[in-house]
Amino acid sequence: MTDKDFNNCVDNYSDGVYRFIVKNIGHEADAQDIVQSAFEKLWVTRAKVEPAKAKSYLFTVAYHQMIDHIRKDKKNNTTDNFDEVKSNVNISPNAELKQILLKAINELNPTQKSLVLLKDYEGYSYQEIGEIMDLSESQVKVYLHRARLILKDKLIHLEKMRA
Amino acid sequence: MKINTNNYEEYFLLYIDNELSGEQKAAVELFVLENPAYQKKLSLLQQTILIPASIEFEDKILLYRLEEMESSLPTSFKQTLYRKETKVVTRFFGTYSMRTLSGIAAILILLFGYKFMHSISTAQNNSEALANNTNSIKTKSNAGYLNKTSNKPNNSSISTISKAASKIVYTTSIVDKPQTIIDPSEKKYNRPTQNENTIASAFVITNAPEDIVKNVPPITTAEPITSSEVLLASESKEAFENLNTENPDRVIYIANMEIDGDKLRGITRRIGAFIKRNKTEKEK
């Protein structure tokens, strides 16, 4: 990977990595730190990384750093606060359903949340998600389906509440 | 595998995750069309899909790697900044001014050395002259004393005087000029002892009567010498001993300090050679 390739990665993938992290941990500053660390690692190992695999490499690094961050955060007894992100993220004002869905996603465990985000935001396949998260394809499939059903139940519950 | 009411959920989940092939997708869509009751279930699952929010990483400038940021200094420039701790070797005669000063110092040393050596030689000459005077005085006094003692052969002190003394008595009595006594003695001290004896004996033989010659045998080292005689001989010998410049074990005494003459000579030679070398370099 050349310097130009690296800067192209910044242009193309930094938003996605940041979005993935900030949606997971719900803290912008920490998410920025994680993204910077991920790109720093990519720069250091740029000679070994092919440009075609740079995106998955960035997500992999960012995901593992995020897991470390979450573990440290749990030790410090701090909780994810998705509402903090809500005020800073441009969300469509008419998407009430989206707000409910984001709240429901926030209640998922970190793995399920990451699976949903990687799938819906980035469009990764099960195999790619498995590579990023160190899971098998079947595990990704099972965990992600469980998450979808949980979200579906929450939506059904919400509709019942409205009704 | 065909979609049915038992496995539809898995197909629906794979459908919304875009994990089905085109044919499978078409099969799911056909199933929903054939079973409208399952359309709502599929739409509920589709609602669980997050629509990507327009979130941007604003500080991309922190992530870019520009050439100016990563540009490294050339090694040649870095080498000019390096500092290596080295031992500073100062050459005493390295600079021109030091060479000039050392040359002047060498000349001064030579001048003082010459003056010093000259003073030593003059002091030796003075002491030699003084020794001559004292010797003549002593000889005179001895002569007088011996003359007196020769007149008093019964005195016990006279018996200690050697036969050499009587020899001098004899010569003085014959020549009857005290000044002349000094001249042969001076010559005698500069000669080896063997010649001295022979001359003394010859002198005695030529001038003395035979009976006295018999009584005055030539002076030999085996003969017992009295204290006064030893004192006289040693004083006169030291006073008249010349400085042998060819002697390798030459030692110069300055007060109580002993200086090796060879070393001093070596130093002067080196200084001379150095000055000569500087001169040739300048000429070049």
Coordinates of C-alpha atoms in Angstrom, one line a residue, chain A residues 6-7 10-11 14-15 18-19 23 32 36 39-40 43 89-90 98 101 105 116-117 119-121 125-126 141 144-145 148-149 151-152 155-156, chain B residues 8-10 13-14 16-19 40-41 44-45 47-67 70:
Chain A
F6 CA -3.5 5.1 2.5
N7 CA -5.0 8.6 2.0
V10 CA -8.9 7.7 4.9
D11 CA -11.3 9.3 2.4
S14 CA -12.8 6.7 7.9
D15 CA -16.5 7.7 8.1
Y18 CA -16.1 6.0 12.9
R19 CA -19.8 5.3 12.4
K23 CA -22.8 3.5 17.2
Q32 CA -12.3 9.2 17.3
Q36 CA -7.1 7.2 14.8
F39 CA -5.4 4.2 11.0
E40 CA -2.1 4.6 12.8
W43 CA 0.1 3.2 8.4
V89 CA -25.7 12.3 14.9
N90 CA -27.9 13.5 12.1
K98 CA -35.4 4.5 13.7
L101 CA -34.8 0.7 16.6
I105 CA -30.1 -2.0 19.3
V116 CA -26.0 -5.6 13.1
L117 CA -24.0 -2.5 12.5
K119 CA -24.2 -5.9 8.3
D120 CA -26.5 -3.0 7.9
Y121 CA -24.1 -0.1 7.8
S125 CA -21.2 -10.6 4.3
Y126 CA -21.3 -13.2 7.0
K141 CA -25.4 -16.1 11.0
L144 CA -27.1 -12.0 13.8
H145 CA -30.4 -13.9 13.3
R148 CA -32.8 -9.6 14.3
L149 CA -35.5 -11.5 16.1
L151 CA -35.3 -6.3 17.4
K152 CA -38.4 -7.7 15.6
L155 CA -40.9 -3.5 17.2
I156 CA -43.9 -5.8 17.7
Chain B
Y8 CA -39.5 -19.3 6.1
E9 CA -38.0 -17.3 9.0
E10 CA -34.5 -18.3 8.2
L13 CA -33.5 -13.4 7.6
L14 CA -31.1 -14.4 4.9
I16 CA -32.9 -9.2 4.5
D17 CA -29.2 -9.8 5.1
N18 CA -28.7 -10.1 1.4
E19 CA -27.1 -13.5 1.8
K40 CA -46.1 -8.7 7.3
K41 CA -43.6 -10.9 9.0
L44 CA -41.2 -6.5 10.3
L45 CA -37.9 -8.2 9.8
Q47 CA -37.7 -2.9 9.6
T48 CA -35.0 -4.2 11.9
I49 CA -32.4 -3.1 9.2
L50 CA -30.7 0.0 10.2
I51 CA -30.5 2.8 7.6
P52 CA -26.9 4.1 7.6
A53 CA -26.8 7.5 9.3
S54 CA -24.8 10.3 7.7
I55 CA -22.1 10.3 10.3
E56 CA -18.8 11.6 9.3
F57 CA -15.4 11.6 10.8
E58 CA -14.7 15.3 10.8
D59 CA -11.0 15.3 11.7
K60 CA -9.8 13.5 8.7
I61 CA -6.8 15.8 8.6
L62 CA -5.5 14.0 11.6
L63 CA -5.5 10.8 9.7
Y64 CA -3.9 11.9 6.4
R65 CA -0.3 11.2 5.9
L66 CA 1.3 14.0 3.8
E67 CA 4.7 13.9 2.3
E70 CA 6.7 12.1 6.6

